[in-house]
């Protein structure tokens, strides 16, 4: 099975964009399977920088790209992102981009609700991207969602809209917000429907056809395993399953289609938004990592929190996503440190853990147990072979492999796609 599923193995922002772009050149289809425009994937192609939130990265190179049913779609954002990319010279047509007809829509009141809740939560806020992701998934699971296929049946939407607006008007009343203006909503939906519908397809069929013809499918995960609604640091998570298994349910290809699972892992750890982060460094070292790694969110511009590499968390991600191999990114950010620390376990009181306990309070109390490893002073930036890496950098990588129980498939040493050390070709398996 020559498919590849790419997922983030930390809290997102591991550098998936570059790796997906690099792999998409050899893929026949690229598929998003969860999340929405909360994601931020930066692709550097030659002189050009492309910032994608919702569209699969393959679109930049003209590869057939599909948005699976597991994604929540803001149709107005979709239109804007298509326009922005077209402005950068990327051709986007129903021939190279498909949206699953069963995708639930993110509507304007989902975005409002996301913001209202965050503003009302004080210190307990999740730190969401305020893009309506959570409320849209809630309506999907509550069987109230308006989906892409409904855009072709707007005249029949009445009873569905009754249920949806009754639910949201009650919530809005709690925030002293006016009820939803149904006429305005219908007008907005009618306006956007003609733009969206040409892209709406039975994506599950497209992917199954591709599979039966032996085509290579690349599944592009968003966020990271520790933001997974089931396996992440709940409740400080996103509202979708971000693990590799979702490539199946979020597209309709079936579990045998995931192929090689490539976990993207940053050589240190970052997190944006609230929630536990055992190896966080709120000192000069954390600041140095943030500055060297340009750690600002692609979507919200927020400063990312930074800390040492947490092997316990990545080992857990490798297990829950069934990762075959990892891509280690941003190794060059660690250049020039005298010593580096790797978290190998936690202490909560006098109890030791070799995994992250489930309860948020335990997670907040988890004290990292560190192993210290000598750093390196030569640069790793731009290295394209093992021979170009300092011996200590290789030791660091080997120790990570041992601790997480998973081999390194490739190492990325700069945002440039050529600055990559390939150990094993994921598509060759
Ligand atoms: P939401 O997905 O907007 O509901 O946000 C929930 C949590 O996931 C917040 O902590 C966000 O910062 C985080 N999050 C969502 N998308 C991304 C991403 O693409 N990268 C990193 N963090 C993200």
XYZ file of C-alpha atoms and ligand atoms in Angstrom:
452
model
C 0.000 0.000 0.000
C 1.788 3.089 -1.235
C -0.259 5.665 0.680
C 1.149 7.963 3.340
C -0.685 9.539 6.268
C 1.023 12.566 7.789
C 0.063 13.584 11.315
C 1.463 15.925 13.951
C 2.813 14.008 16.950
C 2.880 16.964 19.387
C 0.569 19.988 19.816
C 0.531 21.000 16.152
C 2.913 23.358 14.340
C 5.504 20.597 13.925
C 6.297 21.690 10.376
C 3.855 19.457 8.524
C 3.488 21.938 5.645
C 6.981 21.439 4.278
C 6.858 17.645 4.598
C 3.424 17.364 3.013
C 4.529 19.625 0.183
C 7.643 17.528 -0.319
C 5.589 14.309 -0.423
C 2.730 15.788 -2.452
C 4.956 16.148 -5.462
C 4.919 12.362 -5.752
C 1.312 11.809 -4.652
C -1.617 11.435 -7.057
C -4.162 12.714 -4.528
C -3.789 14.777 -1.343
C -6.627 14.562 1.203
C -7.462 16.584 4.323
C -9.490 14.488 6.767
C -10.185 16.558 9.900
C -10.117 20.052 11.360
C -10.904 23.123 9.335
C -9.363 26.530 8.769
C -7.888 26.465 12.273
C -4.850 24.782 10.689
C -1.955 26.788 9.331
C 0.369 25.140 6.854
C 3.213 27.190 5.417
C 4.772 26.037 2.161
C 7.924 27.559 0.768
C 8.291 26.821 -2.941
C 11.248 28.584 -4.495
C 10.805 32.276 -3.773
C 7.126 31.955 -2.966
C 5.527 31.412 0.440
C 2.009 29.971 0.519
C -0.056 29.982 3.698
C -2.889 27.477 3.689
C -5.507 26.948 6.353
C -8.198 24.830 4.782
C -7.044 23.712 1.358
C -4.930 20.558 1.102
C -1.276 21.443 0.470
C -1.194 19.458 -2.778
C -3.211 22.165 -4.506
C -0.155 24.414 -4.755
C 1.473 21.907 -7.114
C -1.752 21.130 -8.969
C -2.114 17.639 -7.447
C -5.731 16.455 -7.140
C -6.732 17.634 -3.668
C -9.752 16.601 -1.656
C -11.410 17.882 1.508
C -12.838 14.858 3.291
C -16.069 14.524 5.255
C -14.172 14.771 8.556
C -13.349 18.428 7.864
C -15.648 21.298 8.931
C -15.893 23.799 6.103
C -16.384 27.544 6.375
C -17.609 28.218 2.822
C -16.792 31.947 2.938
C -13.296 31.274 4.160
C -12.983 28.648 1.416
C -13.892 31.247 -1.206
C -11.372 33.719 0.228
C -8.564 31.156 0.406
C -9.211 30.064 -3.184
C -9.114 33.729 -4.270
C -5.882 34.356 -2.337
C -4.142 31.375 -3.921
C -5.416 32.240 -7.366
C -3.836 35.667 -6.774
C -0.535 33.814 -6.235
C -0.961 32.022 -9.557
C -2.346 28.683 -8.269
C -5.040 27.262 -10.547
C -7.989 25.917 -8.535
C -10.885 24.280 -10.344
C -13.342 21.437 -9.682
C -10.915 19.312 -11.737
C -8.166 19.567 -9.121
C -10.155 20.235 -5.939
C -13.078 18.297 -4.488
C -15.073 18.814 -1.285
C -16.997 15.928 0.324
C -20.724 16.527 -0.015
C -21.079 15.418 3.594
C -18.817 18.098 5.091
C -20.621 20.050 7.814
C -20.546 23.816 7.322
C -19.117 26.344 9.749
C -21.695 29.143 9.799
C -21.276 32.745 11.028
C -22.981 32.005 14.365
C -20.489 29.189 15.064
C -17.698 31.732 14.892
C -19.676 34.104 17.153
C -20.283 31.366 19.706
C -16.625 30.314 19.748
C -15.603 33.895 20.558
C -18.406 34.504 23.076
C -17.502 31.373 25.000
C -13.813 32.176 25.027
C -14.472 35.732 26.222
C -16.729 34.423 28.984
C -14.289 31.747 30.177
C -11.724 33.965 31.868
C -8.753 31.957 33.074
C -10.402 28.693 31.964
C -10.387 29.602 28.293
C -9.125 27.026 25.799
C -7.370 29.597 23.647
C -9.164 28.459 20.490
C -8.560 29.972 17.082
C -12.092 31.497 17.372
C -12.975 30.177 13.955
C -16.071 28.255 14.995
C -14.459 24.820 14.791
C -15.793 23.450 18.105
C -19.390 24.711 17.713
C -19.544 23.326 14.140
C -18.425 19.860 15.291
C -20.963 20.036 18.132
C -23.744 20.550 15.592
C -22.444 17.690 13.467
C -22.566 15.280 16.400
C -25.893 16.789 17.531
C -27.299 15.973 14.070
C -28.256 19.582 13.453
C -25.528 20.550 10.966
C -26.078 22.018 7.539
C -23.804 20.127 5.186
C -22.351 20.869 1.783
C -25.006 18.709 0.044
C -27.746 20.823 1.689
C -26.606 23.765 -0.405
C -28.246 22.052 -3.388
C -31.542 21.777 -1.471
C -31.877 25.144 0.216
C -35.630 25.315 -0.423
C -36.086 22.183 1.701
C -34.013 23.447 4.617
C -36.966 24.670 6.732
C -37.351 21.976 9.451
C -33.566 21.505 9.685
C -33.062 25.217 10.122
C -35.795 25.269 12.792
C -33.881 22.754 14.891
C -30.568 24.448 14.343
C -31.739 27.966 15.116
C -33.809 26.839 18.134
C -30.653 25.325 19.609
C -28.458 28.322 18.873
C -31.006 30.988 19.796
C -31.205 29.483 23.281
C -27.413 29.586 23.570
C -27.274 33.125 22.196
C -29.931 34.284 24.664
C -27.583 33.160 27.437
C -25.010 35.609 26.077
C -27.614 38.375 25.544
C -27.178 38.009 21.798
C -30.012 38.556 19.311
C -31.568 35.455 17.711
C -30.194 34.308 14.353
C -31.537 36.312 11.430
C -32.817 33.432 9.303
C -33.498 35.523 6.219
C -29.981 36.945 6.279
C -28.527 33.461 6.786
C -30.552 32.025 3.885
C -29.439 34.902 1.661
C -25.794 34.250 2.567
C -26.198 30.530 1.900
C -27.854 31.148 -1.474
C -25.035 33.488 -2.386
C -22.238 31.051 -1.490
C -23.949 27.858 -2.775
C -23.137 28.513 -6.433
C -19.456 28.884 -5.577
C -19.225 25.731 -3.450
C -21.431 23.250 -5.323
C -19.193 22.730 -8.392
C -16.516 21.380 -5.998
C -18.934 19.068 -4.106
C -18.290 15.392 -4.931
C -18.604 11.927 -3.375
C -15.011 12.100 -2.179
C -15.138 8.585 -0.727
C -15.766 7.332 -4.269
C -12.936 9.396 -5.749
C -10.534 7.966 -3.165
C -11.729 4.383 -3.543
C -11.360 4.682 -7.328
C -7.866 6.076 -6.866
C -7.023 3.214 -4.520
C -8.274 0.556 -6.925
C -6.148 2.086 -9.701
C -3.055 1.877 -7.478
C -2.729 5.665 -7.163
C -0.737 7.172 -4.306
C -2.853 8.979 -1.743
C -1.351 11.379 0.761
C -3.465 12.093 3.840
C -2.686 15.455 5.369
C -3.442 15.701 9.069
C -3.897 19.019 10.849
C -3.082 20.022 14.440
C -1.377 17.283 16.492
C -2.065 14.127 18.465
C -1.980 15.955 21.814
C -4.831 18.162 20.564
C -6.953 15.089 19.711
C -10.429 15.236 21.257
C -10.004 11.728 22.773
C -6.258 11.291 23.183
C -5.117 14.854 23.794
C -4.802 17.074 26.858
C -8.591 17.366 27.276
C -10.302 19.836 27.580
C -7.439 21.902 26.095
C -7.781 20.243 22.712
C -9.395 20.818 19.348
C -12.783 19.264 18.580
C -11.724 16.606 16.093
C -9.757 13.377 16.178
C -6.333 14.312 14.906
C -4.803 10.829 15.055
C -3.932 8.813 11.956
C -6.987 6.565 12.312
C -9.146 9.528 11.295
C -7.710 9.379 7.779
C -10.136 6.477 7.289
C -13.285 7.833 8.935
C -12.664 11.378 7.744
C -12.546 10.422 4.062
C -14.383 7.134 3.616
C -11.419 5.130 2.358
C -11.348 2.516 5.121
C -8.625 1.673 7.659
C -6.437 -0.281 5.258
C -5.885 2.883 3.221
C -3.759 4.829 5.694
C -0.489 3.220 4.537
C 2.766 4.518 6.021
C 2.006 6.725 9.038
C 4.529 9.545 9.183
C 4.516 11.397 12.513
C 5.910 14.920 12.307
C 7.951 15.761 15.387
C 9.691 19.024 16.212
C 13.138 18.611 17.808
C 11.784 20.527 20.829
C 8.195 21.203 21.943
C 5.771 24.061 21.346
C 2.157 24.708 22.165
C -0.200 27.559 21.299
C -3.257 28.218 23.453
C -3.891 27.133 27.036
C -3.354 23.799 28.739
C -0.715 21.679 30.439
C 2.804 21.620 29.034
C 5.188 19.782 31.382
C 8.458 20.783 29.675
C 7.515 24.432 29.106
C 10.393 26.883 29.640
C 9.264 30.287 30.813
C 12.821 31.577 30.920
C 15.552 32.773 28.592
C 15.981 29.311 27.079
C 12.283 29.191 26.139
C 12.584 32.651 24.656
C 15.665 31.616 22.702
C 13.827 28.608 21.234
C 10.875 30.844 20.291
C 13.063 33.436 18.619
C 15.293 30.993 16.771
C 12.310 28.885 15.725
C 10.110 31.878 14.729
C 7.413 30.435 16.941
C 4.372 32.513 16.089
C 1.043 30.957 15.045
C 0.348 30.911 11.285
C -3.392 31.444 11.815
C -3.652 33.734 14.842
C -0.141 35.210 15.038
C -0.009 34.232 18.731
C 3.354 33.597 20.354
C 3.880 29.878 20.865
C 4.963 28.512 24.223
C 8.289 26.635 23.952
C 10.027 23.876 25.913
C 12.383 20.906 25.795
C 11.676 17.765 23.811
C 9.185 15.533 25.619
C 9.894 11.925 24.674
C 7.064 10.636 26.877
C 4.433 12.559 24.926
C 5.837 11.631 21.545
C 6.053 7.948 22.554
C 2.368 8.157 23.476
C 1.519 9.811 20.132
C 3.471 7.153 18.254
C 1.363 4.516 20.009
C -2.096 6.061 19.559
C -1.510 6.979 15.925
C 0.351 3.784 15.010
C 3.247 5.839 13.645
C 5.552 3.937 11.269
C 8.347 6.510 11.249
C 8.915 10.120 12.223
C 10.060 13.225 10.405
C 12.179 15.287 12.789
C 11.925 19.015 12.055
C 13.647 22.231 13.115
C 16.765 20.502 14.411
C 18.760 23.639 13.511
C 16.898 25.618 16.211
C 18.886 23.587 18.767
C 22.258 24.566 17.266
C 24.553 26.350 19.739
C 23.212 25.043 23.058
C 25.874 23.721 25.476
C 23.443 21.123 26.701
C 19.952 19.931 25.864
C 17.339 18.256 28.006
C 14.949 15.490 27.053
C 11.962 14.596 29.222
C 11.967 10.841 29.909
C 9.235 10.582 32.563
C 7.085 12.542 35.021
C 6.769 12.847 38.772
C 3.501 13.754 40.411
C 4.206 13.940 44.132
C 6.143 10.762 44.845
C 4.546 8.824 41.984
C 6.458 8.227 38.747
C 4.795 8.004 35.329
C 6.082 6.892 31.945
C 2.965 8.266 30.229
C 0.855 11.390 30.655
C -1.975 10.689 33.111
C -5.491 11.429 31.811
C -6.745 13.983 34.305
C -6.134 17.667 33.531
C -5.112 18.379 37.131
C -2.542 15.572 37.127
C -1.269 16.780 33.775
C -0.876 20.282 35.177
C 1.073 18.916 38.157
C 3.344 16.585 36.160
C 6.988 17.498 36.785
C 9.324 16.425 33.986
C 12.180 14.049 34.738
C 15.044 15.094 32.478
C 17.998 13.450 30.903
C 20.735 15.906 29.912
C 22.619 15.476 26.679
C 25.566 17.446 25.369
C 24.676 19.979 22.669
C 26.575 20.957 19.510
C 28.016 24.210 18.250
C 28.348 23.556 14.528
C 25.336 24.329 12.435
C 22.868 21.713 11.251
C 20.958 24.257 9.154
C 20.669 23.154 5.557
C 22.277 19.728 6.097
C 21.294 17.223 3.420
C 23.156 14.136 4.632
C 24.152 12.527 7.921
C 27.766 13.366 7.113
C 26.908 17.063 7.375
C 25.520 16.706 10.906
C 27.668 17.194 14.019
C 28.224 13.914 15.895
C 26.307 15.205 18.923
C 23.279 16.053 16.769
C 23.262 12.463 15.515
C 23.472 11.236 19.126
C 20.484 13.446 20.007
C 18.459 11.946 17.133
C 19.450 8.380 18.032
C 18.473 8.936 21.673
C 15.077 10.289 20.585
C 14.524 7.198 18.429
C 15.324 4.949 21.384
C 13.080 6.809 23.786
C 10.038 7.042 21.509
C 10.439 3.538 20.099
C 10.169 4.656 16.492
C 12.715 5.231 13.728
C 13.483 8.563 12.099
C 12.367 8.487 8.456
C 13.610 11.931 7.568
C 15.189 14.978 9.148
C 14.309 18.498 8.054
C 17.049 21.082 8.542
C 15.455 24.276 7.140
C 12.138 25.430 5.636
C 13.587 24.789 2.144
C 12.305 21.515 0.755
C 15.750 20.380 -0.446
C 17.211 20.732 3.055
C 16.064 17.278 4.063
C 17.923 14.114 5.036
C 15.957 11.144 3.770
C 16.496 7.865 5.604
C 13.604 5.918 4.133
C 11.074 6.896 1.467
C 7.585 6.596 2.996
C 6.011 6.112 -0.435
C 8.335 3.224 -1.241
C 6.813 0.909 1.387
P -9.769 25.251 17.981
O -9.280 24.145 17.117
O -9.845 26.583 17.277
O -11.071 24.903 18.676
O -8.698 25.465 19.161
C -8.514 24.486 20.180
C -7.047 24.354 20.562
O -6.328 23.817 19.470
C -6.359 25.679 20.898
O -5.384 25.431 21.893
C -5.664 26.059 19.599
O -4.550 26.899 19.814
C -5.238 24.672 19.123
N -5.076 24.606 17.663
C -6.028 24.538 16.731
N -5.492 24.456 15.506
C -4.156 24.455 15.665
C -3.045 24.335 14.764
O -3.191 24.202 13.544
N -1.813 24.369 15.339
C -1.624 24.464 16.673
N -2.627 24.552 17.552
C -3.882 24.558 17.054
